[in-house]
Amino acid sequence: MKPNYTELFAALSPEAALIVGALLVVVLDLTLGRKKIAEARWHAAVRIALLAVGLAGCFTFASGRPGAEFGGAFMLDALAQATRYSVLVLAALSLALLPGTARMRHPAEFVAVVLFATAGFSVMATAQNLLIAFLALELASLSLYVLAGFDKTRPESAEAALKYFLFGGVSAAFLLFGFSLLYGLTGSIELNVIARELGAQAASPLLVVALVMVLVAFGFKAAAVPFHLWAPDVYQGAPAPAAALIASASKVAGFTFFARLLWSGTGASSGQAPAWMLTLAILAGASLLLGNVAALAQRNLRRLLAYSAIAHAGIMLLGVMTGTRFGPGALLYYTFTYGLATVGTFGVIAIIERAGRCQDLDDLAGLYRRSPLLAGCLLMFVLSLAGIPPLAGFFGKFLLFSQALRLTGLTGPAGWLAIAAIALSAVALYYYLIVLKRAFVTPAVAGTEARIAVPLKPALALLLAAALLLALGVFPSSALRLVT
Amino acid sequence: MIPATLNGYLAIAVALFAIGLVGVLVRRNTLVVFMCLELMLVASTLALVAFSRFNGTMDGNVFVFFILTVAAAEVAVGLAIIVALFRKRQTIQIDQLNTLKH
């Protein structure tokens, strides 16, 4: 293979824009921003970062020549492009929320690390080669560990970062060992060669070990039971914008990455039903059950969101199973709309935290009187998470469940999982309504009735997320056409 | 001297990985846990090099160089987090890190 670096640059120009943007943010803050006040530095850093993300979006549009790039190391198909757009939108929303939480020092570094993480997500979406995939995953993960521990005024933040780091490190080691076994079995690190080689040879115990190791790493990234233990602690301890990114863009990129790995890399290995299907079904069922039941008992809003994320991960795993036959559209639609709703919810938390505390459910009390805008946005996000029509969360669930029921009917695990998920959605509705009850019905505690001022950029970001959720819910087919 | 076989290398790699995993699960000191994590990465490195040698392709060897770099970056981030934590809590024992509770 003769490498063509012009083509490579054209294919990866969005990531290049993000990296250049990150470096610019740091350099400008060190030179021009040193004498300025923190508020001005925040706004400048966020403005440059938003510009870089916007440019990356334009470059993604321009690099839309579909097909394999650079000898098959990157794949620019519809799934990759749609994931890139989703990740960029979610990162831009998380960035726009930042001026609302300007309590942390070192604004430029925070913004730059967000951009590095976004570049990692974006490469994850396109990687078609084990080495590139591993590097992209590590770039994203290492950035996220730093973001989780960024708030140095609170010990919880560092503790959350350490837990995230240790779990993430173990899962990366598992992934790497799985990759090395896949390489040993096939002699190649390119996904299509691996698929071809594995299709030609009989299933071996070594392949099962490799798949199990990859699935452990997947379970961690998706926060699926039994690899979910980090999620509640990280959601609770990390600064709200970091938690928003971990819960949304990281999920979207992770699911695209692992789904591509499983579908194209190892899907063809053993005849009609891939070997990983049953394992995935067990993970999905356990996540649905534990996530929904444990969320009922939570008094802490962020932990409640974490357990709801675990339950949603169960549904997304169902989407990975159905994607083998129906394509990636439904899975990506679900992860993206889930990401929008989560970014929005963490955005509301971030803005409330500016005025005071926002950890327990009781801290939401009287939100309707304190800020009708925040309460209205929270209503949209939480109802979308619960899956109430006409919001996008409903259509995502509907699409995934109907595909799961059509996959094998009730003869396979997917159909039964879909029925269980529908039943557990009723349970989920209960704890989502508790959140809304606190915000709309319960009066504010004495001493915290003051109105909450919402800065312009975060307000716009929240409104945009809510509008997108509504638009995607009303016109889902136009979004799905992007992917298929 | 016994000639080195692929299975021999793999057995060592699996043993290293297992030692690392048990260490991560059992040890209570964050720094030791951290070292065990590195051991798990080294195990995959060994497996990759052995496979590369016996498959006759260079991909595995190239992979290893990138893993070394990533491991170094991981050490930097990990130690930074441990230092930040120690400044706030004056401990790095995992069982004492329980501010975040269910």
XYZ file of C-alpha atoms in Angstrom:
586
model
C 0.000 0.000 0.000
C 1.331 3.412 -0.955
C 0.118 5.942 1.594
C -1.609 9.020 0.235
C -1.328 11.712 2.885
C -3.438 14.301 1.041
C -6.395 11.943 1.109
C -5.714 11.122 4.730
C -5.751 14.800 5.629
C -8.979 15.365 3.730
C -10.592 12.443 5.527
C -9.411 13.532 8.968
C -9.773 17.315 8.568
C -12.558 17.513 11.201
C -10.283 15.984 13.833
C -7.436 18.265 12.709
C -9.715 21.285 13.197
C -10.555 20.115 16.729
C -6.914 19.573 17.699
C -5.801 22.924 16.250
C -8.701 24.549 18.081
C -7.617 22.948 21.364
C -4.017 24.143 20.961
C -5.205 27.644 20.020
C -7.387 27.825 23.116
C -4.460 26.981 25.392
C -1.913 29.214 23.639
C -4.214 32.242 23.451
C -5.187 31.854 27.088
C -1.525 31.692 28.132
C -0.519 34.744 26.095
C -3.458 37.153 25.772
C -5.678 35.904 28.570
C -3.272 36.076 31.505
C -4.287 39.520 32.672
C -8.010 39.090 32.056
C -10.609 38.114 34.643
C -11.800 34.509 34.803
C -15.220 35.291 33.310
C -13.710 36.799 30.141
C -11.283 33.883 29.772
C -14.140 31.400 29.990
C -16.094 33.187 27.290
C -13.086 33.524 24.972
C -12.107 29.852 25.363
C -15.655 28.646 24.773
C -16.042 30.898 21.724
C -12.873 29.546 20.065
C -13.882 25.994 20.914
C -17.359 26.422 19.465
C -15.785 27.833 16.323
C -13.492 24.783 16.074
C -16.424 22.413 16.540
C -18.393 24.303 13.894
C -15.461 24.100 11.479
C -15.145 20.391 12.207
C -18.817 20.039 11.296
C -18.249 21.822 7.964
C -15.189 19.661 7.243
C -17.194 16.549 8.037
C -19.735 17.683 5.475
C -16.968 18.344 2.937
C -15.150 15.047 3.569
C -18.288 13.133 2.690
C -16.730 10.965 -0.006
C -17.861 7.555 1.221
C -15.593 4.530 1.377
C -12.436 3.241 3.008
C -9.577 5.705 3.461
C -5.843 5.220 3.843
C -5.649 1.557 2.941
C -8.717 0.651 4.987
C -7.577 2.190 8.272
C -10.563 4.556 8.286
C -14.101 4.009 7.081
C -16.130 7.033 6.033
C -19.563 5.434 5.659
C -22.962 6.858 6.568
C -22.667 5.504 10.122
C -19.304 7.192 10.660
C -20.477 10.529 9.277
C -23.726 10.513 11.253
C -21.837 9.610 14.439
C -19.389 12.435 13.805
C -22.248 14.941 13.479
C -23.909 13.606 16.624
C -20.710 13.780 18.639
C -19.975 17.309 17.441
C -23.479 18.517 18.303
C -23.298 16.979 21.780
C -19.813 18.379 22.404
C -20.920 21.838 21.249
C -23.885 21.715 23.643
C -21.630 20.654 26.544
C -19.233 23.488 25.685
C -22.013 26.063 25.488
C -23.091 25.065 28.995
C -19.664 25.868 30.424
C -20.026 29.613 31.125
C -22.890 28.617 33.400
C -20.521 26.729 35.691
C -17.562 29.082 35.862
C -16.514 28.022 39.341
C -13.552 25.951 38.166
C -10.135 27.460 37.617
C -8.153 26.969 34.388
C -10.931 27.481 31.838
C -8.722 27.072 28.769
C -7.394 23.689 29.869
C -10.882 22.376 30.513
C -12.103 23.510 27.099
C -8.998 22.117 25.359
C -9.417 18.709 26.987
C -13.068 18.670 25.912
C -11.893 19.272 22.351
C -9.289 16.475 22.590
C -11.973 14.118 23.836
C -14.229 15.138 20.955
C -11.451 14.425 18.467
C -11.086 11.000 20.088
C -14.838 10.318 19.749
C -14.738 11.420 16.138
C -11.859 9.078 15.242
C -13.596 6.264 17.136
C -16.532 6.708 14.773
C -14.378 6.181 11.699
C -11.778 3.645 12.884
C -11.647 0.452 10.839
C -8.363 -0.815 12.236
C -7.639 -2.171 15.707
C -4.648 0.119 16.296
C -6.489 3.304 15.281
C -9.514 2.176 17.276
C -7.456 1.589 20.414
C -5.641 4.918 20.131
C -8.882 6.844 19.558
C -10.536 5.128 22.507
C -7.583 5.935 24.759
C -7.445 9.567 23.614
C -11.102 9.938 24.488
C -10.864 7.997 27.766
C -7.762 9.737 29.108
C -9.363 13.117 28.356
C -12.517 12.081 30.166
C -10.579 10.943 33.269
C -8.981 14.392 33.428
C -12.347 16.131 32.983
C -13.958 14.035 35.727
C -11.295 15.140 38.202
C -11.104 18.743 37.073
C -12.896 20.405 39.986
C -10.037 20.575 42.462
C -12.103 22.329 45.118
C -14.128 19.189 45.853
C -12.652 15.865 46.996
C -15.590 14.053 45.355
C -14.345 15.092 41.943
C -10.910 13.511 42.417
C -12.461 10.394 43.881
C -14.816 10.067 40.917
C -11.859 10.534 38.552
C -9.850 7.814 40.306
C -12.709 5.339 40.192
C -13.367 6.123 36.540
C -9.655 5.795 35.798
C -9.216 2.442 37.523
C -12.292 0.873 35.922
C -11.377 2.379 32.576
C -7.783 1.189 32.800
C -8.847 -2.381 33.529
C -11.316 -2.337 30.652
C -8.650 -0.931 28.295
C -6.316 -3.771 29.314
C -9.066 -6.300 28.597
C -9.744 -4.716 25.225
C -6.067 -4.770 24.357
C -5.672 -8.423 25.278
C -8.753 -9.238 23.221
C -7.259 -7.305 20.303
C -3.958 -9.147 20.600
C -5.794 -12.492 20.481
C -7.792 -11.365 17.441
C -4.524 -10.372 15.787
C -3.022 -13.720 16.676
C -5.974 -15.611 15.205
C -6.065 -13.698 11.940
C -2.623 -12.174 11.432
C -4.094 -8.750 10.713
C -5.321 -5.711 12.594
C -7.733 -4.560 9.873
C -11.363 -5.231 10.608
C -12.391 -6.477 7.159
C -9.422 -8.855 6.940
C -10.216 -10.102 10.453
C -13.842 -10.705 9.439
C -12.761 -12.602 6.319
C -10.234 -14.748 8.179
C -12.595 -15.532 11.045
C -15.318 -16.475 8.561
C -12.949 -18.979 6.961
C -11.842 -20.771 10.137
C -13.838 -22.793 12.630
C -14.817 -21.270 15.959
C -12.014 -21.807 18.447
C -11.862 -21.394 22.236
C -9.318 -18.620 21.706
C -11.885 -16.648 19.695
C -14.409 -17.014 22.520
C -11.839 -15.656 24.989
C -11.063 -12.742 22.662
C -14.768 -11.928 22.275
C -15.400 -12.102 26.000
C -12.529 -9.688 26.617
C -13.825 -7.226 24.013
C -17.314 -7.497 25.510
C -15.977 -6.711 29.001
C -14.516 -3.485 27.638
C -17.782 -2.761 25.821
C -19.754 -3.355 28.989
C -17.608 -0.836 30.808
C -17.908 1.815 28.113
C -21.665 1.343 27.935
C -22.024 1.143 31.757
C -23.842 -2.185 31.422
C -24.353 -4.475 34.422
C -22.050 -5.975 35.845
C -19.488 -3.386 34.715
C -21.562 -0.375 35.775
C -20.094 0.318 39.215
C -18.220 3.431 38.098
C -21.235 5.199 36.619
C -23.130 6.403 39.728
C -19.950 7.631 41.424
C -18.675 9.440 38.337
C -22.027 11.064 37.579
C -22.225 12.230 41.168
C -18.668 13.443 41.639
C -17.632 14.859 38.280
C -18.291 18.517 37.397
C -21.653 18.761 35.608
C -20.306 19.658 32.119
C -17.828 16.763 32.303
C -20.579 14.404 33.413
C -22.687 15.640 30.502
C -19.942 14.739 28.039
C -19.257 11.358 29.684
C -22.944 10.491 29.611
C -23.692 11.630 26.063
C -20.986 11.957 23.414
C -18.863 9.202 24.945
C -21.887 6.866 24.811
C -22.653 7.662 21.165
C -19.057 7.153 20.041
C -18.605 4.052 22.195
C -21.690 2.351 20.805
C -20.783 3.120 17.196
C -17.243 1.881 17.811
C -18.156 -1.402 19.472
C -21.119 -2.064 17.199
C -18.841 -1.700 14.192
C -16.305 -3.986 15.828
C -18.905 -6.648 16.560
C -20.871 -6.334 13.301
C -18.079 -6.143 10.783
C -15.123 -7.576 12.664
C -16.433 -10.616 14.452
C -20.059 -10.960 13.350
C -19.459 -13.449 10.558
C -17.520 -15.850 12.719
C -20.066 -18.565 13.441
C -22.878 -18.872 10.940
C -26.258 -17.182 11.332
C -26.350 -16.076 14.989
C -23.073 -14.464 16.088
C -21.488 -15.948 19.181
C -21.704 -12.686 21.125
C -25.479 -12.406 20.777
C -26.399 -14.388 23.905
C -23.786 -12.676 26.100
C -25.047 -9.310 24.936
C -28.633 -10.368 25.697
C -27.651 -11.289 29.271
C -25.855 -7.954 29.759
C -28.861 -6.087 28.348
C -31.375 -7.907 30.536
C -29.326 -7.409 33.702
C -28.813 -3.708 32.908
C -32.511 -3.119 32.286
C -33.521 -4.804 35.499
C -30.876 -3.422 37.842
C -30.851 0.087 36.356
C -34.593 0.604 36.643
C -35.007 -0.989 40.061
C -31.999 0.726 41.647
C -33.063 4.113 40.266
C -36.274 3.850 42.303
C -34.326 3.951 45.557
C -32.173 6.987 44.751
C -32.443 10.248 46.683
C -29.583 11.839 44.739
C -30.555 13.293 41.372
C -27.223 12.523 39.708
C -27.166 8.937 40.921
C -30.725 8.560 39.688
C -29.575 9.745 36.264
C -26.703 7.244 36.396
C -29.008 4.321 37.091
C -31.365 5.522 34.389
C -28.297 5.599 32.093
C -27.604 1.955 32.990
C -31.196 1.067 32.103
C -30.892 2.957 28.821
C -27.635 1.105 28.122
C -29.654 -2.108 28.291
C -31.957 -0.817 25.552
C -28.978 0.310 23.474
C -27.425 -3.162 23.746
C -30.715 -4.449 22.350
C -30.095 -2.058 19.458
C -26.648 -3.596 18.862
C -28.352 -6.991 18.603
C -31.018 -5.846 16.151
C -28.508 -3.840 14.128
C -27.075 -7.006 12.602
C -30.215 -7.247 10.444
C -31.824 -3.811 10.393
C -28.784 -1.572 10.128
C -27.352 0.955 12.553
C -30.050 3.642 12.110
C -32.195 2.848 15.129
C -29.220 2.425 17.472
C -27.635 5.720 16.488
C -30.997 7.544 16.645
C -31.518 6.197 20.159
C -28.034 6.992 21.472
C -28.093 10.483 19.969
C -31.506 11.450 21.306
C -30.595 9.931 24.676
C -27.402 12.006 24.600
C -29.351 15.202 23.855
C -31.719 14.631 26.761
C -28.836 13.813 29.130
C -26.742 16.807 28.123
C -29.821 18.936 28.703
C -30.522 17.481 32.126
C -26.916 17.947 33.236
C -27.066 21.454 31.788
C -30.033 22.263 34.022
C -28.116 20.794 36.983
C -25.051 22.873 36.085
C -27.021 26.126 36.010
C -28.799 25.394 39.289
C -25.418 24.610 40.849
C -24.255 28.097 39.965
C -26.857 29.471 42.356
C -26.442 26.810 45.028
C -26.427 23.059 45.516
C -27.861 20.531 43.127
C -27.211 16.991 44.280
C -30.348 15.682 45.961
C -33.785 15.507 44.436
C -34.933 17.970 47.099
C -32.602 20.601 45.659
C -34.967 20.777 42.684
C -37.866 21.856 44.889
C -39.631 24.961 43.641
C -37.674 25.066 40.399
C -40.830 26.072 38.563
C -41.025 29.298 40.590
C -37.269 29.893 40.632
C -36.808 29.631 36.887
C -39.683 28.682 34.567
C -37.232 28.310 31.661
C -35.109 25.682 33.447
C -38.180 23.857 34.680
C -39.676 23.796 31.184
C -36.480 22.477 29.637
C -36.130 19.870 32.390
C -39.685 18.749 31.634
C -38.806 18.151 27.969
C -35.578 16.277 28.756
C -36.989 14.056 31.464
C -40.104 13.220 29.447
C -37.894 12.319 26.489
C -35.801 10.048 28.739
C -39.033 8.444 29.920
C -40.189 7.967 26.330
C -43.341 10.091 26.174
C -44.592 11.003 22.667
C -44.126 13.235 20.692
C -40.542 13.585 22.000
C -37.641 11.759 20.363
C -37.168 9.352 23.267
C -40.515 7.755 22.468
C -39.779 7.171 18.820
C -36.309 5.770 19.565
C -37.786 3.219 21.958
C -40.615 2.383 19.557
C -38.205 1.794 16.676
C -35.819 -0.393 18.685
C -38.541 -2.481 20.316
C -40.377 -3.114 17.065
C -37.121 -4.189 15.409
C -36.293 -6.462 18.333
C -39.703 -8.110 18.092
C -39.297 -8.594 14.350
C -35.750 -10.004 14.702
C -36.705 -13.476 15.874
C -40.186 -12.983 17.289
C -40.516 -14.594 20.700
C -38.256 -17.519 19.830
C -35.049 -15.593 20.536
C -33.880 -13.525 23.502
C -34.315 -10.190 21.681
C -38.120 -10.407 21.603
C -38.408 -11.242 25.303
C -35.950 -8.501 26.157
C -38.096 -6.016 24.259
C -41.180 -7.076 26.250
C -39.242 -6.793 29.514
C -38.004 -3.366 28.462
C -41.547 -2.182 27.723
C -42.716 -3.384 31.136
C -39.770 -1.747 32.889
C -40.458 1.523 31.051
C -43.526 1.816 33.264
C -41.271 1.496 36.326
C -38.958 4.106 34.833
C -41.873 6.496 34.329
C -42.390 6.477 38.104
C -38.930 7.771 39.012
C -38.882 10.258 36.167
C -42.201 11.647 37.388
C -40.767 11.948 40.908
C -38.065 14.219 39.493
C -40.698 16.346 37.751
C -42.890 16.419 40.858
C -40.028 17.957 42.836
C -39.461 20.562 40.162
C -43.090 21.535 39.559
C -45.193 20.755 42.644
C -43.016 20.772 45.776
C -42.544 24.325 47.097
C -39.022 25.652 47.568
C -37.329 25.238 50.947
C -37.163 28.480 52.950
C -33.998 30.389 52.093
C -33.595 29.066 48.563
C -36.526 30.754 46.844
C -34.323 33.255 44.976
C -34.765 33.269 41.214
C -32.007 31.628 39.177
C -30.381 33.786 36.522
C -29.728 31.830 33.316
C -26.853 33.203 31.172
C -27.498 33.567 27.454
C -25.295 30.805 25.991
C -26.434 28.009 28.311
C -30.043 29.108 27.836
C -29.644 28.904 24.058
C -27.982 25.486 24.357
C -30.833 24.156 26.498
C -33.470 25.526 24.139
C -31.627 24.086 21.140
C -31.417 20.641 22.763
C -35.127 20.750 23.622
C -36.029 21.901 20.096
C -33.918 19.132 18.555
C -35.622 16.539 20.747
C -39.024 17.772 19.625
C -38.053 18.031 15.943
C -36.422 14.581 15.874
C -39.473 13.147 17.602
C -41.897 14.657 15.105
C -39.815 14.027 11.965
C -37.748 10.919 12.768
C -37.563 9.670 9.189
C -35.521 12.627 7.960
C -32.890 11.920 10.646
C -32.881 8.203 9.922
C -32.316 8.865 6.218
C -28.919 10.352 7.157
C -27.751 6.995 8.460
C -29.103 4.577 5.899
C 17.595 -25.061 26.129
C 13.961 -25.640 25.202
C 12.994 -23.872 21.946
C 10.519 -21.032 22.532
C 7.031 -21.816 21.280
C 4.022 -19.578 20.724
C 2.135 -21.419 23.452
C 4.931 -20.758 25.914
C 4.804 -17.019 25.285
C 1.023 -17.036 25.467
C 1.083 -18.892 28.774
C 3.387 -16.251 30.239
C 1.193 -13.471 28.834
C -1.949 -15.013 30.313
C -0.194 -15.520 33.654
C 0.943 -11.870 33.730
C -2.560 -10.706 32.838
C -4.076 -12.868 35.564
C -1.586 -11.650 38.186
C -2.352 -8.070 37.201
C -6.120 -8.592 37.354
C -5.973 -10.319 40.746
C -3.772 -7.494 42.000
C -6.238 -4.856 40.799
C -9.109 -6.667 42.499
C -7.364 -7.543 45.761
C -4.856 -4.833 46.651
C -6.023 -1.789 48.617
C -3.219 0.680 47.877
C -3.947 2.768 44.797
C -0.311 2.835 43.698
C -0.044 -0.954 43.805
C -3.342 -1.253 41.930
C -1.895 1.125 39.403
C 1.216 -1.042 38.954
C -0.958 -4.118 38.471
C -2.846 -2.224 35.773
C 0.430 -1.648 33.953
C 1.204 -5.352 34.299
C -2.022 -6.151 32.437
C -0.975 -3.855 29.592
C 2.472 -5.473 29.468
C 0.820 -8.891 29.195
C -0.999 -7.818 26.017
C 2.242 -6.353 24.708
C 4.004 -9.678 25.141
C 1.169 -11.510 23.413
C 1.260 -9.060 20.508
C 5.015 -9.415 20.011
C 4.799 -13.208 20.162
C 1.951 -13.290 17.658
C 3.816 -10.878 15.433
C 6.876 -13.152 15.460
C 4.922 -16.325 14.719
C 2.469 -14.767 12.229
C 5.317 -13.223 10.293
C 3.701 -9.753 10.072
C 4.934 -6.492 11.540
C 1.544 -5.120 12.670
C 1.897 -6.487 16.190
C 5.339 -4.980 16.675
C 4.105 -1.569 15.525
C 1.122 -1.883 17.846
C 3.496 -2.348 20.788
C 5.209 0.997 20.257
C 1.862 2.763 20.405
C 0.873 0.817 23.525
C 4.057 1.945 25.268
C 3.201 5.570 24.453
C -0.392 5.192 25.596
C 0.762 3.501 28.806
C 3.070 6.434 29.518
C 0.210 8.888 28.987
C -1.972 6.763 31.225
C 0.660 6.870 33.964
C 0.800 10.660 33.706
C -2.967 11.049 34.017
C -3.260 8.398 36.723
C -0.534 9.808 38.939
C -1.972 13.312 38.512
C -5.349 12.057 39.723
C -3.718 10.262 42.674
C -1.831 13.420 43.649
C -4.992 15.533 43.398
C -6.809 13.016 45.566
C -4.033 12.817 48.146
C -4.035 16.604 48.530
C -7.737 16.581 49.387
C -7.976 13.413 51.458
C -4.457 12.611 52.731
C -4.964 8.961 51.844
C -4.721 6.738 48.789
C -6.166 3.598 50.360
C -9.072 2.478 48.212
C -11.270 1.339 51.101
C -11.133 4.819 52.637
C -12.413 6.454 49.463
C -16.096 6.351 50.274
C -17.346 9.922 50.044
C -19.511 8.850 47.139
C -22.095 6.567 48.662
C -25.134 4.743 47.381
